[in-house]
């Protein structure tokens, strides 16, 4: 399917008064560096070719209309109310949150019609929320210039303030700064990034458990709180510490006895995970695929035991992947409690891997997992040519 039918559908739904422009914002898979972003540490995501597409044009009647193709739902709001509108605890909170933050930033948001189509599976840990936020921001800006970093921060604020999810910056950032053929190492404090070329001959594959446990939202908030508690305790001994990013493994070791056990384990995950991102990037530069794979597995074990955000389905997929031919490493990716794993393997092993992992998972859970290739793709922007929408052919 190409963008042209999307435009045709837009014109059919909203009338031909204005020709829409189409915007795209990708989902992501995080290779390593989990739950480090809100601790101002390091992450290494890639933008996927799975993305949210929005066709948008001025409505001319002061209304903001959101039509979700996936949900077959049309919602209508007065553009004049966007500055004060309240969350409805529905999918519309993501675009409305973005609209509200744009208004707060002094951007005029006129009545606009939006047709939303997405190939990023919901609740999969591949960041469908950020893809919706960023594509909405571009659609509401309607071609007006904006600073990419400010836009990432604005979309993060939308999620934190309106959706009330205290997320870090990773998902919105990579959706904007993603780059074809590269992973992006993000320093979540300075908000600078560097592109990381991955070794030849390896492929990353995401496998979807097809579950999202109800715990995920509240557990995420708990982890954010536990990390803040750790910082408070550590700061009492090392006053220079402002976030877990600042804590060295030696410092943590020296104060571990003073922290409640759970808090100490959460902190240990974050501190060691930051080091693993560095190690992974280094190993990647040297083409040390075995080392990269080992760090992925260590990351998973740390998320499983110290951070406790994994689940039975994710653990199963990781363990099953490790037994398959050509696999170097595997881990859960994203917030956890369901969603996807990401597995690194020899490219020539990928076809058999997909078949074997699906079979194993089906046998165990009687559910067919969806599987996605993780080709690093470009970040968000306007779709200028009528290109194919990957994943929708
Ligand atoms: C979610 C959040 C991100 C990040 C990850 C975990 O995707 O939106 O900010 O914290 O979880 O790494």
mmCIF file of N, CA and C in Angstrom, residues 249-304:
data_model
loop_
_atom_site.group_PDB
_atom_site.id
_atom_site.type_symbol
_atom_site.label_atom_id
_atom_site.label_comp_id
_atom_site.label_asym_id
_atom_site.label_seq_id
_atom_site.Cartn_x
_atom_site.Cartn_y
_atom_site.Cartn_z
ATOM 1 N N UNK A 249 30.301 2.167 39.703
ATOM 2 C CA UNK A 249 30.067 0.873 40.347
ATOM 3 C C UNK A 249 30.726 0.803 41.732
ATOM 4 N N UNK A 250 31.899 1.419 41.867
ATOM 5 C CA UNK A 250 32.619 1.384 43.159
ATOM 6 C C UNK A 250 31.847 2.172 44.220
ATOM 7 N N UNK A 251 31.354 3.333 43.834
ATOM 8 C CA UNK A 251 30.565 4.131 44.788
ATOM 9 C C UNK A 251 29.333 3.355 45.244
ATOM 10 N N UNK A 252 28.672 2.732 44.275
ATOM 11 C CA UNK A 252 27.461 1.992 44.625
ATOM 12 C C UNK A 252 27.799 0.870 45.616
ATOM 13 N N UNK A 253 28.857 0.168 45.313
ATOM 14 C CA UNK A 253 29.323 -0.917 46.174
ATOM 15 C C UNK A 253 29.521 -0.401 47.610
ATOM 16 N N UNK A 254 30.137 0.771 47.708
ATOM 17 C CA UNK A 254 30.498 1.287 49.027
ATOM 18 C C UNK A 254 29.279 1.733 49.846
ATOM 19 N N UNK A 255 28.157 2.007 49.182
ATOM 20 C CA UNK A 255 26.972 2.452 49.944
ATOM 21 C C UNK A 255 25.856 1.411 49.958
ATOM 22 N N UNK A 256 26.070 0.312 49.236
ATOM 23 C CA UNK A 256 24.983 -0.662 49.048
ATOM 24 C C UNK A 256 24.336 -1.077 50.369
ATOM 25 N N UNK A 257 25.152 -1.211 51.426
ATOM 26 C CA UNK A 257 24.620 -1.658 52.718
ATOM 27 C C UNK A 257 23.655 -0.660 53.340
ATOM 28 N N UNK A 258 23.804 0.577 52.975
ATOM 29 C CA UNK A 258 22.931 1.618 53.544
ATOM 30 C C UNK A 258 21.567 1.665 52.869
ATOM 31 N N UNK A 259 21.447 1.018 51.687
ATOM 32 C CA UNK A 259 20.194 1.105 50.914
ATOM 33 C C UNK A 259 19.317 -0.108 51.201
ATOM 34 N N UNK A 260 18.003 0.082 51.205
ATOM 35 C CA UNK A 260 17.110 -1.083 51.274
ATOM 36 C C UNK A 260 17.444 -2.016 50.096
ATOM 37 N N UNK A 261 17.294 -3.315 50.292
ATOM 38 C CA UNK A 261 17.710 -4.288 49.280
ATOM 39 C C UNK A 261 17.132 -3.988 47.895
ATOM 40 N N UNK A 262 15.826 -3.726 47.830
ATOM 41 C CA UNK A 262 15.197 -3.490 46.521
ATOM 42 C C UNK A 262 15.823 -2.270 45.845
ATOM 43 N N UNK A 263 15.990 -1.217 46.595
ATOM 44 C CA UNK A 263 16.540 0.022 46.041
ATOM 45 C C UNK A 263 17.968 -0.211 45.551
ATOM 46 N N UNK A 264 18.739 -0.976 46.313
ATOM 47 C CA UNK A 264 20.124 -1.273 45.920
ATOM 48 C C UNK A 264 20.157 -2.053 44.603
ATOM 49 N N UNK A 265 19.219 -2.984 44.439
ATOM 50 C CA UNK A 265 19.195 -3.775 43.202
ATOM 51 C C UNK A 265 18.772 -2.928 42.002
ATOM 52 N N UNK A 266 17.799 -2.042 42.224
ATOM 53 C CA UNK A 266 17.381 -1.142 41.120
ATOM 54 C C UNK A 266 18.572 -0.289 40.688
ATOM 55 N N UNK A 267 19.273 0.257 41.689
ATOM 56 C CA UNK A 267 20.421 1.116 41.375
ATOM 57 C C UNK A 267 21.507 0.310 40.662
ATOM 58 N N UNK A 268 21.713 -0.918 41.119
ATOM 59 C CA UNK A 268 22.753 -1.741 40.485
ATOM 60 C C UNK A 268 22.425 -1.991 39.016
ATOM 61 N N UNK A 269 21.133 -2.228 38.734
ATOM 62 C CA UNK A 269 20.780 -2.411 37.321
ATOM 63 C C UNK A 269 21.180 -1.187 36.505
ATOM 64 N N UNK A 270 20.785 -0.015 36.979
ATOM 65 C CA UNK A 270 20.996 1.201 36.182
ATOM 66 C C UNK A 270 22.497 1.474 36.003
ATOM 67 N N UNK A 271 23.233 1.351 37.087
ATOM 68 C CA UNK A 271 24.673 1.654 37.026
ATOM 69 C C UNK A 271 25.393 0.657 36.110
ATOM 70 N N UNK A 272 25.059 -0.617 36.220
ATOM 71 C CA UNK A 272 25.738 -1.603 35.366
ATOM 72 C C UNK A 272 25.236 -1.506 33.923
ATOM 73 N N UNK A 273 23.981 -1.122 33.750
ATOM 74 C CA UNK A 273 23.426 -1.020 32.392
ATOM 75 C C UNK A 273 24.094 0.114 31.612
ATOM 76 N N UNK A 274 24.343 1.227 32.289
ATOM 77 C CA UNK A 274 25.069 2.317 31.631
ATOM 78 C C UNK A 274 26.431 1.821 31.143
ATOM 79 N N UNK A 275 27.104 1.051 31.991
ATOM 80 C CA UNK A 275 28.422 0.517 31.600
ATOM 81 C C UNK A 275 28.278 -0.452 30.428
ATOM 82 N N UNK A 276 27.176 -1.196 30.407
ATOM 83 C CA UNK A 276 26.977 -2.145 29.300
ATOM 84 C C UNK A 276 26.761 -1.422 27.973
ATOM 85 N N UNK A 277 26.090 -0.287 28.002
ATOM 86 C CA UNK A 277 25.907 0.456 26.743
ATOM 87 C C UNK A 277 27.275 0.844 26.188
ATOM 88 N N UNK A 278 28.116 1.373 27.058
ATOM 89 C CA UNK A 278 29.473 1.765 26.644
ATOM 90 C C UNK A 278 30.223 0.555 26.086
ATOM 91 N N UNK A 279 30.134 -0.559 26.823
ATOM 92 C CA UNK A 279 30.830 -1.777 26.403
ATOM 93 C C UNK A 279 30.318 -2.287 25.064
ATOM 94 N N UNK A 280 29.027 -2.179 24.853
ATOM 95 C CA UNK A 280 28.405 -2.670 23.618
ATOM 96 C C UNK A 280 28.876 -1.833 22.426
ATOM 97 N N UNK A 281 28.907 -0.527 22.614
ATOM 98 C CA UNK A 281 29.342 0.372 21.529
ATOM 99 C C UNK A 281 30.804 0.085 21.184
ATOM 100 N N UNK A 282 31.602 -0.077 22.214
ATOM 101 C CA UNK A 282 33.022 -0.387 22.049
ATOM 102 C C UNK A 282 33.182 -1.725 21.297
ATOM 103 N N UNK A 283 32.468 -2.731 21.754
ATOM 104 C CA UNK A 283 32.551 -4.055 21.113
ATOM 105 C C UNK A 283 32.111 -3.958 19.653
ATOM 106 N N UNK A 284 31.080 -3.142 19.398
ATOM 107 C CA UNK A 284 30.579 -2.974 18.040
ATOM 108 C C UNK A 284 31.661 -2.366 17.141
ATOM 109 N N UNK A 285 32.378 -1.367 17.662
ATOM 110 C CA UNK A 285 33.465 -0.747 16.890
ATOM 111 C C UNK A 285 34.526 -1.772 16.502
ATOM 112 N N UNK A 286 34.751 -2.732 17.377
ATOM 113 C CA UNK A 286 35.783 -3.739 17.101
ATOM 114 C C UNK A 286 35.228 -4.970 16.402
ATOM 115 N N UNK A 287 33.965 -4.938 16.064
ATOM 116 C CA UNK A 287 33.365 -6.102 15.406
ATOM 117 C C UNK A 287 33.296 -7.313 16.323
ATOM 118 N N UNK A 288 33.314 -7.058 17.636
ATOM 119 C CA UNK A 288 33.289 -8.165 18.599
ATOM 120 C C UNK A 288 31.837 -8.590 18.854
ATOM 121 N N UNK A 289 31.324 -9.388 17.931
ATOM 122 C CA UNK A 289 29.907 -9.751 18.004
ATOM 123 C C UNK A 289 29.599 -10.643 19.209
ATOM 124 N N UNK A 290 30.562 -11.453 19.611
ATOM 125 C CA UNK A 290 30.345 -12.310 20.780
ATOM 126 C C UNK A 290 30.199 -11.443 22.029
ATOM 127 N N UNK A 291 31.075 -10.442 22.136
ATOM 128 C CA UNK A 291 31.008 -9.526 23.276
ATOM 129 C C UNK A 291 29.690 -8.765 23.295
ATOM 130 N N UNK A 292 29.221 -8.320 22.143
ATOM 131 C CA UNK A 292 27.939 -7.601 22.073
ATOM 132 C C UNK A 292 26.803 -8.501 22.573
ATOM 133 N N UNK A 293 26.817 -9.737 22.094
ATOM 134 C CA UNK A 293 25.771 -10.680 22.469
ATOM 135 C C UNK A 293 25.774 -10.952 23.969
ATOM 136 N N UNK A 294 26.992 -11.081 24.512
ATOM 137 C CA UNK A 294 27.102 -11.359 25.955
ATOM 138 C C UNK A 294 26.515 -10.208 26.760
ATOM 139 N N UNK A 295 26.802 -8.978 26.327
ATOM 140 C CA UNK A 295 26.280 -7.813 27.058
ATOM 141 C C UNK A 295 24.758 -7.731 26.974
ATOM 142 N N UNK A 296 24.207 -8.135 25.821
ATOM 143 C CA UNK A 296 22.736 -8.143 25.718
ATOM 144 C C UNK A 296 22.132 -9.098 26.736
ATOM 145 N N UNK A 297 22.756 -10.256 26.844
ATOM 146 C CA UNK A 297 22.213 -11.237 27.786
ATOM 147 C C UNK A 297 22.378 -10.746 29.226
ATOM 148 N N UNK A 298 23.535 -10.153 29.535
ATOM 149 C CA UNK A 298 23.724 -9.612 30.886
ATOM 150 C C UNK A 298 22.678 -8.540 31.184
ATOM 151 N N UNK A 299 22.371 -7.745 30.167
ATOM 152 C CA UNK A 299 21.345 -6.712 30.335
ATOM 153 C C UNK A 299 20.004 -7.365 30.688
ATOM 154 N N UNK A 300 19.680 -8.426 29.949
ATOM 155 C CA UNK A 300 18.405 -9.087 30.241
ATOM 156 C C UNK A 300 18.365 -9.649 31.659
ATOM 157 N N UNK A 301 19.429 -10.314 32.044
ATOM 158 C CA UNK A 301 19.440 -10.911 33.397
ATOM 159 C C UNK A 301 19.293 -9.834 34.471
ATOM 160 N N UNK A 302 19.912 -8.704 34.233
ATOM 161 C CA UNK A 302 19.827 -7.607 35.188
ATOM 162 C C UNK A 302 18.393 -7.050 35.252
ATOM 163 N N UNK A 303 17.743 -6.960 34.100
ATOM 164 C CA UNK A 303 16.348 -6.492 34.067
ATOM 165 C C UNK A 303 15.412 -7.510 34.702
ATOM 166 N N UNK A 304 15.783 -8.775 34.534
ATOM 167 C CA UNK A 304 14.975 -9.879 35.064
ATOM 168 C C UNK A 304 15.088 -9.943 36.598
#
